[in-house]
Amino acid sequence: MRLFSLVLVLVLLACSKPETPQKPDSSAEVVADPVSVALPDSEWAKHGLGDDEQRFSSLDQISPDNIGNLGLAWSFDISTRRGIEATPLMVDGVLYVSGSWSIVYALDAKTGALKWFYDPKVPRSTLANGCCDAVNRGVAYANGKVFVGTYDGRLVALAAETGEVVWEALTVDQSQPYTITGAPRIAKDNIIIGNAGAELGVRGYVTAYNIESGDLAWRFYTVPGNPANGFESKVLEMAAKTWNGEWWKWGGGGTAWDSMSYDPELNLFYVGVGNGSPWNQSLRSPGGGDNLFLSSIVALRPDTGEYVWHYQTTPGETWDYTATQHIMLADLSIDGKERKVLMQAPKNGFFYILDRVTGELLSAEKFTVANWASHIDMDTGRPVETETARIFDGVNVIIPSNGGGHNWPPMSYNPNTGLVYIPTMIFPGNFKAPTRDMDRLPRQSTYNTGFDRTALVPPNVPDIDEIFASQFTGKLVAWDPVTQKEKWSLAPGRPGSSGTLSTAGNLVFQGVQENFVAYDARSGEQLWSAEVQSLAAGSPITYAIDGEQYIAIAVGFGGGIGAEAGAISHAWKAKNRSRVLVYKLGGSHTLPPVAAEVERPIPKPAPVTVSNERVQEGLVLFQRHCSFCHGDGLRSSGLTPDLRWSGAAIHEIWQDIVRGGILESRGMVSFGQYVSAEDAESIRQYVLSEANRVYDLDNL
Ligand code: CA
């Protein structure tokens, strides 16, 4: 039927005077003019839509005039209950979505019917190899194949038609805590994938494989290895001159875990490089140095992996200031001159415009609050750090925090408004130098930042949730990249928003906590909102089938907000209802109602049986080994168990869990290598102490 009416309208247009055909009644099933759907962007076949990753679609059927009629067309329940961060792809009528544990779902893009799913069977014991949940940010598509990077470090090519494995390549040393959460990218004959794990002591790199055969084409290491083993290239020999000490014992970091983009015309492939391992540079590279290519954008030849240029956003990185945030390419008129630019808003809070031919810095301004540097010196291209930025004797409150002024949620660029839509965050981060050996020694497989994480324990004050709500915020910012100024921004709300989608309908779509929202791209006025019943963190896309425009988003609570930032999201307790949600004009599908929450009172805990000193020791050990999953100061988001609610049965088998690893299949691996039986008991006593405190407050 739809096809018929589309043909009819086209015939009418061709035969009659160029008058707008009668618009259907707004209450009718079809509420917009189907011919206005431009065909070029009917699919969403690449992660960022185009190789330039602008995430701007020319589809304009859905507009500010009719968005009130946007409704759910269909939904698909994802079976896993962890974070969802994917950008779906839509190719030839099929929507490809990756869920947690790197599971791929192929769905009919019009109806949501499951075509196939692929489960790479990632061992759940690998959960603790990553910082921020077993998420996956998307698949790639080329030549009838769908590619997924798995959490345990494999790259798998699937037949798009059936989901059958065509080839599989192991991209990491699985004895080390490498993970893959990012989307692979296609450039020429290659599929290129990075990895993650800089918090856990690995050395970063990106690898290219031949799309058809899966053969390794090239590998580019982002940081130098041990000089005694010889350097892989002259470029790494050069990079090693910017390092001191025995950095390789710490891994060095520099993992390229998310952003990449590609300019086919220039034959350049751009990679965003992550933070140092450990964060604390005075341990990683005593005496300083720029530590190339940490926190850099590196331009490579996509066919050979040959280095062409780099720009380092944060020399001597020490605050987890990755440059793995979204890299976007555009042609802009800067100072009256047409420039081929590259744009990035990395964690460090500055919006960078580079000449993407040469890597030359064209401009950089703060897009959010940043107290670690005053500005970027345009002569040297380097940040001018504030005097106290690297003083960690006491607790140094640095903004942005390690969470960044902007993290992985992608931006989008609307060439009609000339604005970049950035999901920003404003968090303070507490940095404190370590006083204990366990924070000063290279260690893999446990969160190894080189800072004292007791600085992150929230104070025991009754209104801590309100304090956190006011201190940890996020907001959408519309940024003019030419003038490097904010055009508009929204009122700050809770952090944890999704990436943005821009359309030629002059709309910006974004997941905002438990809602999926559309704004007017010109003014920021909120035009539409839909409840999604979970965290709307996946990045939205749009596509068209049979003359109808669809908007898709994958949702599910978890990721960094659920894991690493557990203390912040503690009072939030968003629920994981992982789904793919697809909207269209006139859509009338509804989600099942959500059952009322039942408060679970804290069970009466056993008394603390050790000294206060030992409880404090337990706190230190907990922060060192447990907090990045179970929440700073035991404030878990609920994604990982809130240990204060542990019943007597859990306390009875505490040693078996913490050291014996009996819950390994659920992601709680053994910490026996790092935690003695006495340590485990100290942690347990700290948990009891905090459980008693909460119990007493609840039962006043
Ligand atoms: Ca990091």
XYZ file of C-alpha atoms and ligand atoms in Angstrom:
701
model
C 0.000 0.000 0.000
C 2.707 2.435 0.960
C 4.652 1.721 -2.164
C 1.532 2.320 -4.216
C 0.816 5.725 -2.728
C 4.457 6.730 -3.148
C 4.288 5.825 -6.838
C 0.991 7.663 -7.153
C 2.400 10.841 -5.662
C 5.429 10.631 -7.929
C 3.132 10.230 -10.951
C 1.062 13.210 -9.838
C 4.199 15.277 -9.451
C 5.437 14.309 -12.881
C 2.139 14.972 -14.670
C 0.800 18.091 -13.062
C 2.013 21.566 -12.421
C 4.566 21.639 -9.610
C 2.006 22.198 -6.929
C 2.340 20.553 -3.575
C -0.004 17.589 -3.519
C -2.795 17.779 -1.005
C -1.333 16.913 2.375
C -3.162 14.063 4.043
C -5.249 14.850 7.074
C -2.997 14.863 10.146
C -5.196 12.302 11.886
C -4.807 9.856 9.004
C -2.268 7.064 9.076
C 0.158 8.901 6.813
C 0.938 12.311 8.200
C 3.722 13.593 6.006
C 4.619 13.857 2.398
C 6.409 10.624 1.473
C 8.179 12.065 -1.568
C 10.165 14.365 0.649
C 12.163 11.343 1.810
C 15.478 11.739 0.084
C 16.821 8.409 -1.005
C 20.564 8.862 -0.377
C 20.171 8.478 3.387
C 17.436 5.856 3.351
C 19.973 3.468 4.858
C 22.333 3.946 7.815
C 25.123 1.652 6.715
C 28.097 3.084 8.610
C 28.653 3.870 12.277
C 28.549 7.651 11.852
C 26.302 7.468 8.725
C 29.044 8.794 6.428
C 32.799 8.190 6.623
C 32.944 11.762 7.961
C 30.808 10.600 10.929
C 28.642 13.735 10.939
C 25.524 11.780 11.909
C 23.451 14.172 9.819
C 20.699 12.604 7.738
C 19.086 14.361 4.760
C 15.775 12.663 5.639
C 13.267 15.404 6.442
C 9.859 13.751 6.520
C 9.762 14.142 10.287
C 9.874 17.863 11.024
C 9.014 20.335 13.786
C 5.563 20.655 12.171
C 4.549 17.021 12.474
C 6.744 15.584 15.210
C 3.770 15.575 17.571
C 2.599 12.547 15.593
C 5.827 10.603 16.136
C 4.977 7.351 17.895
C 6.483 3.962 18.542
C 6.327 1.759 15.435
C 7.721 -1.323 17.147
C 9.986 -2.473 19.957
C 12.259 -5.458 20.399
C 13.260 -6.849 23.789
C 16.975 -7.543 24.197
C 17.489 -10.526 26.471
C 20.571 -9.298 28.358
C 20.385 -6.903 31.304
C 23.501 -4.797 30.964
C 24.335 -1.507 29.328
C 23.340 -0.758 25.741
C 25.419 1.845 23.896
C 25.059 0.800 20.279
C 24.546 2.813 17.164
C 22.359 0.481 15.080
C 22.960 0.050 11.352
C 20.195 -0.267 8.757
C 21.077 -1.932 5.478
C 18.626 -3.256 2.892
C 15.663 -3.299 5.244
C 17.510 -4.988 8.113
C 18.448 -3.307 11.386
C 21.655 -4.630 12.961
C 21.994 -3.867 16.658
C 24.669 -5.004 19.104
C 23.699 -5.522 22.711
C 25.690 -6.212 25.835
C 28.089 -9.176 25.692
C 28.611 -8.325 21.993
C 25.460 -10.169 20.920
C 24.218 -9.055 17.491
C 20.539 -8.907 16.544
C 19.297 -8.654 12.944
C 15.762 -7.282 12.875
C 13.305 -6.463 10.128
C 13.666 -2.669 10.140
C 9.998 -2.166 9.352
C 8.413 -4.620 11.776
C 11.051 -5.537 14.359
C 10.758 -9.257 13.552
C 13.929 -11.107 14.540
C 15.763 -12.361 11.482
C 18.699 -13.883 13.329
C 20.911 -13.266 16.306
C 24.524 -14.102 16.935
C 25.949 -14.763 20.374
C 29.764 -14.824 20.421
C 29.561 -16.529 23.823
C 31.883 -14.119 25.601
C 32.936 -15.676 28.932
C 31.192 -13.698 31.683
C 34.394 -13.924 33.720
C 35.852 -11.251 31.419
C 33.519 -8.616 32.875
C 36.200 -7.293 35.236
C 38.634 -6.853 32.310
C 36.848 -3.629 31.412
C 36.161 -0.433 33.270
C 32.647 0.240 32.164
C 30.401 -2.767 31.606
C 30.186 -5.354 28.822
C 28.794 -2.832 26.365
C 29.164 -2.665 22.589
C 28.855 0.522 20.579
C 28.005 -0.980 17.231
C 28.712 -3.239 14.295
C 30.132 -2.473 10.846
C 28.801 -3.567 7.466
C 30.518 -4.233 4.135
C 30.032 -6.547 1.155
C 27.214 -8.586 2.656
C 29.018 -9.029 5.951
C 28.348 -7.678 9.435
C 31.362 -7.245 11.718
C 31.399 -7.161 15.499
C 34.263 -6.672 17.926
C 33.630 -8.890 20.940
C 34.203 -7.949 24.572
C 36.873 -10.659 24.854
C 38.880 -9.231 21.961
C 37.782 -11.048 18.821
C 36.691 -9.553 15.519
C 33.953 -11.640 13.912
C 32.601 -11.373 10.363
C 29.029 -12.633 9.959
C 27.004 -13.286 6.827
C 24.475 -10.445 6.817
C 21.812 -12.747 5.407
C 22.068 -15.553 7.958
C 24.280 -14.453 10.844
C 26.642 -17.351 10.210
C 30.326 -16.793 11.018
C 32.377 -16.140 7.878
C 35.672 -15.567 9.654
C 36.947 -14.726 13.089
C 40.218 -13.114 14.157
C 41.675 -12.889 17.647
C 42.826 -9.281 17.944
C 44.320 -9.325 21.463
C 46.437 -11.361 23.851
C 43.636 -12.814 25.957
C 45.960 -13.354 28.914
C 45.902 -9.572 29.305
C 42.871 -7.481 30.288
C 42.004 -6.251 26.812
C 38.394 -5.718 25.835
C 36.593 -4.419 22.751
C 33.556 -2.190 23.183
C 33.921 0.056 20.127
C 32.539 -0.277 16.626
C 34.897 -1.429 13.866
C 35.259 0.868 10.837
C 35.663 0.104 7.154
C 38.312 1.816 5.035
C 39.108 0.532 1.559
C 39.637 -3.240 1.762
C 40.166 -3.237 5.495
C 38.148 -3.420 8.643
C 39.865 -1.609 11.499
C 39.376 -2.245 15.213
C 40.967 -0.920 18.405
C 40.638 -2.112 21.998
C 40.291 -0.966 25.602
C 41.972 -1.622 28.928
C 44.187 1.369 29.734
C 42.786 1.392 33.290
C 43.928 -2.186 33.694
C 47.479 -1.995 32.399
C 47.589 -2.749 28.684
C 49.315 -1.247 25.651
C 46.984 0.185 23.025
C 46.895 -0.399 19.275
C 44.602 -0.566 16.274
C 44.573 -3.452 13.819
C 43.336 -3.725 10.243
C 42.058 -6.970 8.739
C 41.105 -7.736 5.165
C 37.326 -7.577 4.856
C 37.083 -10.744 2.784
C 39.730 -13.024 4.242
C 40.136 -11.762 7.788
C 43.911 -11.732 7.263
C 45.809 -9.190 9.321
C 46.743 -6.226 7.101
C 48.574 -4.003 9.593
C 48.801 -3.012 13.251
C 49.663 0.414 14.637
C 50.734 0.634 18.275
C 49.696 3.879 19.903
C 52.449 3.863 22.538
C 56.003 2.508 22.406
C 56.847 -0.821 24.009
C 59.964 -1.927 25.832
C 62.938 -0.528 23.871
C 64.891 -3.694 24.677
C 62.554 -5.611 22.381
C 63.142 -3.190 19.501
C 60.598 -0.734 18.190
C 57.963 -1.779 15.676
C 58.657 1.355 13.611
C 60.699 4.551 13.372
C 57.624 6.434 14.495
C 57.527 4.512 17.771
C 61.235 5.095 18.240
C 60.459 8.812 17.952
C 57.511 8.445 20.339
C 59.695 6.656 22.915
C 61.831 9.801 23.231
C 58.815 11.461 24.856
C 58.630 8.854 27.638
C 60.705 8.294 30.788
C 61.308 5.459 33.191
C 59.987 1.963 32.607
C 56.558 2.802 31.218
C 56.180 -0.546 29.444
C 55.901 -2.292 32.809
C 52.654 -0.396 33.287
C 51.405 -1.126 29.786
C 51.485 2.546 28.870
C 47.832 2.658 27.837
C 46.776 4.707 24.825
C 44.001 2.342 23.928
C 41.940 3.377 20.906
C 38.590 2.205 22.203
C 36.112 4.277 20.279
C 36.596 7.038 17.742
C 37.815 6.660 14.184
C 36.897 8.367 10.932
C 37.989 8.198 7.331
C 38.566 10.593 4.447
C 38.613 8.516 1.233
C 39.685 11.496 -0.860
C 42.748 12.249 1.264
C 43.260 8.537 1.893
C 43.613 9.274 5.597
C 42.224 7.312 8.498
C 41.946 9.093 11.851
C 42.220 7.338 15.205
C 41.485 8.799 18.638
C 43.942 7.573 21.284
C 43.158 7.062 24.962
C 44.691 7.844 28.332
C 47.876 6.659 29.976
C 48.242 3.510 32.035
C 48.318 4.311 34.861
C 46.649 7.718 34.808
C 49.226 9.176 37.187
C 52.042 10.321 34.916
C 54.586 10.630 37.736
C 54.435 6.837 38.073
C 54.096 6.018 34.382
C 56.786 8.353 33.083
C 58.718 9.876 36.010
C 60.078 13.291 35.063
C 57.291 13.964 32.582
C 57.401 14.028 28.805
C 54.584 14.294 26.314
C 54.132 10.506 26.186
C 53.151 10.129 22.549
C 50.616 9.144 21.290
C 48.492 9.294 24.424
C 45.437 11.552 24.120
C 46.208 12.217 20.473
C 44.475 12.134 17.142
C 46.667 10.126 14.775
C 46.272 10.139 11.003
C 47.226 6.891 9.267
C 47.121 5.459 5.749
C 44.209 3.025 5.793
C 45.909 0.556 3.432
C 49.228 0.265 5.254
C 48.832 1.757 8.725
C 51.639 4.182 7.885
C 51.785 7.184 10.238
C 51.103 10.556 8.562
C 50.573 13.106 11.367
C 49.352 13.472 14.929
C 47.962 16.152 17.180
C 48.179 15.641 20.937
C 45.335 17.209 22.904
C 46.768 16.548 26.373
C 50.571 16.226 26.513
C 51.723 14.258 29.548
C 48.183 13.033 30.169
C 47.486 12.369 33.857
C 43.719 12.858 34.382
C 42.326 10.088 32.132
C 41.848 12.689 29.416
C 41.356 10.424 26.434
C 41.121 11.720 22.883
C 38.955 8.729 21.982
C 35.890 10.932 21.735
C 34.005 11.241 18.478
C 36.072 12.476 15.513
C 34.018 14.285 12.906
C 35.090 15.592 9.494
C 33.618 18.591 7.687
C 34.507 21.320 5.216
C 34.180 24.702 6.924
C 34.929 28.268 6.019
C 37.446 29.445 8.613
C 38.701 33.038 8.408
C 37.287 33.250 4.908
C 39.141 30.178 3.745
C 37.623 26.801 2.895
C 39.268 24.263 5.127
C 39.006 20.517 5.357
C 38.692 20.180 9.102
C 38.527 17.540 11.774
C 36.509 18.285 14.913
C 36.779 16.741 18.341
C 35.476 17.544 21.813
C 37.647 15.214 23.907
C 37.350 14.627 27.641
C 39.646 17.547 28.499
C 36.920 20.135 27.803
C 38.304 21.898 24.699
C 36.680 21.821 21.275
C 39.402 21.357 18.649
C 39.360 22.247 14.973
C 42.284 20.762 13.072
C 43.228 20.954 9.427
C 42.739 17.288 8.616
C 45.195 17.376 5.720
C 48.135 18.384 7.894
C 47.030 18.115 11.531
C 47.547 21.850 12.033
C 45.565 23.294 14.941
C 43.145 25.926 13.639
C 41.314 26.751 16.865
C 40.471 25.393 20.304
C 38.095 26.753 22.936
C 36.466 25.402 26.074
C 33.039 23.923 25.397
C 32.472 23.186 29.088
C 33.923 23.979 32.507
C 37.631 23.107 32.659
C 39.998 24.118 35.460
C 43.141 22.151 34.513
C 44.191 24.529 31.712
C 43.416 28.163 30.983
C 43.582 28.015 27.188
C 45.379 26.472 24.243
C 48.430 28.418 23.083
C 47.873 28.841 19.360
C 51.601 29.273 18.669
C 52.615 25.985 20.221
C 49.283 24.164 19.932
C 49.675 23.126 23.566
C 47.401 23.635 26.561
C 48.491 26.181 29.157
C 47.996 24.243 32.369
C 46.938 25.935 35.573
C 49.555 25.960 38.349
C 47.847 23.403 40.545
C 46.701 21.036 37.803
C 49.346 18.426 38.664
C 49.572 18.881 42.422
C 48.101 15.815 44.064
C 49.449 16.036 47.634
C 45.957 16.472 49.002
C 42.677 15.977 47.188
C 42.851 18.038 44.006
C 39.428 18.691 42.481
C 39.888 18.716 38.716
C 37.187 19.573 36.194
C 36.465 17.792 33.926
C 36.772 14.600 35.948
C 38.073 11.391 34.445
C 34.543 11.030 33.066
C 35.301 13.983 30.800
C 33.516 17.105 29.640
C 32.331 14.862 26.825
C 32.692 11.113 26.672
C 31.865 8.480 24.031
C 28.284 9.578 23.140
C 28.733 10.900 19.612
C 28.092 14.471 18.525
C 26.327 15.371 15.294
C 26.781 18.248 12.847
C 23.940 19.911 10.957
C 25.382 21.783 7.934
C 22.131 23.789 7.641
C 22.385 25.279 11.117
C 26.181 25.101 11.102
C 26.061 23.705 14.630
C 27.622 20.733 16.369
C 25.402 19.126 19.004
C 27.564 17.934 21.894
C 26.374 15.790 24.806
C 28.452 17.451 27.538
C 29.066 16.630 31.188
C 30.187 18.729 34.141
C 31.772 16.589 36.855
C 34.430 17.366 39.414
C 37.047 14.630 39.828
C 38.993 14.047 43.028
C 42.637 13.218 42.391
C 45.009 12.260 45.224
C 48.525 10.875 45.018
C 48.941 7.366 46.394
C 50.423 6.748 49.815
C 50.504 2.976 49.574
C 52.510 0.546 47.511
C 49.412 -1.128 46.114
C 48.638 2.109 44.281
C 52.231 2.614 43.171
C 52.995 -0.749 41.584
C 52.246 -1.874 38.050
C 49.407 -4.357 38.202
C 47.154 -5.741 35.548
C 43.572 -6.852 35.900
C 42.628 -4.478 38.660
C 41.730 -0.830 38.253
C 45.165 0.691 38.169
C 45.045 4.465 38.049
C 48.044 5.319 40.230
C 45.836 7.535 42.372
C 44.408 7.001 45.835
C 40.777 6.146 45.255
C 39.769 6.858 48.849
C 39.503 10.465 47.628
C 36.359 9.362 45.784
C 34.423 8.161 48.841
C 31.368 10.384 49.228
C 31.028 12.100 52.598
C 28.558 10.586 55.047
C 26.056 13.405 54.993
C 22.287 12.936 54.769
C 21.799 15.062 51.667
C 24.595 13.459 49.636
C 22.203 12.458 46.839
C 21.129 16.088 46.418
C 24.755 17.238 46.512
C 25.660 14.732 43.818
C 22.633 15.731 41.744
C 23.832 19.330 41.726
C 27.541 18.550 41.227
C 27.332 15.861 38.575
C 25.373 17.151 35.632
C 25.197 17.013 31.880
C 23.583 19.084 29.152
C 23.224 19.307 25.420
C 25.308 22.110 23.910
C 24.829 23.493 20.378
C 28.277 24.666 19.368
C 29.275 26.872 16.454
C 32.586 25.351 15.304
C 33.519 28.352 13.156
C 33.217 30.990 15.879
C 34.011 28.418 18.613
C 31.104 29.680 20.677
C 28.034 28.147 22.213
C 24.882 29.002 20.269
C 22.471 27.534 22.780
C 22.443 24.932 25.507
C 19.864 23.249 27.653
C 19.453 23.464 31.402
C 21.748 20.957 33.101
C 20.226 17.670 34.195
C 21.500 14.298 35.313
C 24.436 12.964 33.326
C 24.065 9.898 31.163
C 22.639 11.146 27.908
C 23.080 9.494 24.559
C 24.785 10.706 21.447
C 22.897 13.011 19.119
C 21.294 12.560 15.712
C 20.729 15.538 13.399
C 18.297 15.543 10.498
C 17.457 17.837 7.601
C 14.076 18.198 9.290
C 15.981 20.601 11.574
C 15.695 18.214 14.469
C 18.162 16.975 17.026
C 17.348 13.655 18.684
C 18.937 12.587 21.942
C 18.341 10.055 24.689
C 18.125 11.956 27.967
C 18.172 9.534 30.882
C 14.826 7.664 30.701
C 13.422 9.728 27.829
C 14.035 9.966 24.128
C 13.747 13.628 23.156
C 13.697 15.751 19.991
C 14.731 19.415 19.917
C 14.483 22.146 17.361
C 18.011 22.294 15.943
C 17.885 26.088 15.662
C 16.653 26.998 19.122
C 16.938 23.976 21.404
C 13.205 24.068 22.049
C 11.985 20.660 23.144
C 9.443 19.457 20.590
C 8.833 15.832 21.499
C 9.629 13.284 24.181
C 8.914 9.599 24.776
C 9.531 7.516 27.889
C 11.827 4.573 27.263
C 11.595 2.914 30.717
C 15.390 2.538 30.974
C 18.562 4.524 30.269
C 18.404 5.879 26.710
C 22.156 5.680 26.140
C 22.437 4.131 22.692
C 22.967 6.526 19.809
C 19.883 7.231 17.674
C 19.763 6.761 13.900
C 17.219 7.356 11.158
C 16.318 5.510 7.963
C 13.487 5.251 5.450
C 11.569 2.301 4.039
C 8.672 2.488 1.568
C 8.431 6.238 1.880
C 8.335 6.361 5.652
C 11.061 7.791 7.872
C 11.971 5.855 11.008
C 13.969 6.870 14.094
C 15.677 4.084 16.060
C 17.409 3.974 19.418
C 18.647 1.075 21.561
C 18.230 1.510 25.320
C 19.422 -0.246 28.466
C 20.863 0.910 31.772
C 24.539 0.207 32.430
C 27.820 1.271 30.873
C 30.049 3.813 32.579
C 27.111 5.457 34.311
C 26.046 2.129 35.735
C 29.493 0.826 36.539
C 32.286 3.329 37.051
C 30.003 6.170 38.083
C 27.928 3.959 40.358
C 28.213 6.353 43.297
C 26.777 9.175 41.231
C 23.897 7.171 39.824
C 23.202 5.482 43.167
C 20.107 7.527 43.976
C 18.887 7.093 40.449
C 18.507 3.305 40.333
C 17.414 3.274 36.721
C 16.272 -0.144 35.666
C 17.654 -2.119 32.835
C 14.947 -2.872 30.331
C 17.080 -3.397 27.263
C 15.215 -2.783 24.053
C 15.393 -1.531 20.516
C 12.771 1.183 20.036
C 11.768 2.389 16.575
C 9.478 5.363 15.935
C 7.618 6.718 12.912
C 4.882 9.250 12.231
C 1.575 7.748 13.274
C 3.255 4.866 15.141
C 0.866 3.493 17.766
C 2.776 0.641 19.412
C 3.013 0.842 23.212
C 5.423 -0.567 25.778
C 4.060 -2.787 28.537
C 3.423 -0.826 31.726
C 6.144 -0.836 34.338
C 5.277 -2.562 37.609
C 5.526 -0.393 40.709
C 8.892 -0.618 42.446
C 8.952 -2.535 45.700
C 11.390 -1.044 48.217
C 13.682 -3.704 49.549
C 14.661 -2.814 53.101
C 18.242 -3.496 54.114
C 18.428 -6.772 56.090
C 19.624 -6.394 59.675
C 23.402 -6.735 59.382
C 25.645 -8.607 61.802
C 27.670 -6.350 64.101
C 31.173 -5.205 63.227
C 33.634 -7.311 65.186
C 36.934 -5.550 64.506
C 38.561 -2.252 65.421
C 37.710 0.987 63.695
C 41.255 1.012 62.260
C 40.608 -2.284 60.556
C 37.306 -1.010 59.166
C 39.225 1.950 57.728
C 41.731 -0.478 56.235
C 38.763 -2.279 54.692
C 37.608 0.984 53.147
C 41.029 1.567 51.581
C 41.113 -1.977 50.176
C 37.538 -1.743 48.947
C 38.254 1.502 47.112
C 41.383 -0.003 45.576
C 39.937 -3.285 44.365
C 36.141 -3.227 44.426
C 34.838 0.314 44.030
C 34.923 0.646 40.272
C 32.233 -2.026 39.997
C 30.511 -1.847 43.374
C 30.545 1.954 43.675
C 32.688 4.473 45.533
C 31.868 4.272 49.219
C 29.709 1.209 48.427
C 27.171 3.345 46.575
C 26.328 1.029 43.700
C 24.003 1.964 40.859
C 22.373 -1.418 41.227
C 23.927 -2.798 38.044
C 26.495 -4.543 40.239
C 25.204 -5.670 43.655
C 25.079 -3.068 46.388
C 27.093 -4.998 48.950
C 25.449 -3.294 51.901
C 22.354 -5.302 51.090
C 24.285 -8.615 51.253
C 22.446 -11.148 53.399
C 23.959 -13.444 56.001
C 24.382 -16.206 53.407
C 26.684 -14.000 51.323
C 28.742 -13.032 54.372
C 29.160 -16.730 55.158
C 30.792 -17.487 51.793
C 32.615 -14.136 51.537
C 36.086 -15.650 51.219
C 34.887 -18.129 48.594
C 33.499 -15.255 46.536
C 36.302 -12.712 46.929
C 39.260 -15.100 46.820
C 37.773 -18.370 45.624
C 36.048 -16.903 42.577
C 32.890 -19.013 42.933
C 30.828 -16.291 41.238
C 33.236 -15.983 38.310
C 30.513 -16.988 35.850
C 28.638 -13.848 36.886
C 31.631 -11.593 36.399
C 32.909 -11.589 40.006
C 36.353 -13.010 39.413
C 38.756 -14.087 42.148
C 40.824 -11.301 43.678
C 42.984 -13.864 45.510
C 46.034 -12.639 43.631
C 45.755 -9.171 45.193
C 43.684 -9.598 48.326
C 44.763 -11.793 51.283
C 42.203 -13.602 53.434
C 42.802 -10.970 56.091
C 42.241 -8.179 53.530
C 39.008 -9.796 52.356
C 37.812 -9.908 55.950
C 38.710 -6.229 56.423
C 36.627 -5.388 53.348
C 33.760 -7.454 54.766
C 33.933 -5.591 58.063
C 33.860 -2.263 56.199
C 30.757 -3.477 54.325
C 29.151 -4.467 57.642
C 29.992 -1.117 59.137
C 28.349 0.771 56.274
C 25.395 -1.648 56.198
C 24.819 -0.979 59.887
C 24.979 2.748 59.299
C 22.324 2.553 56.558
C 20.217 0.157 58.650
C 20.305 2.499 61.642
C 19.323 5.470 59.458
C 16.430 3.465 57.994
C 15.237 2.352 61.423
C 15.590 5.538 63.456
Ca 40.168 5.780 30.562
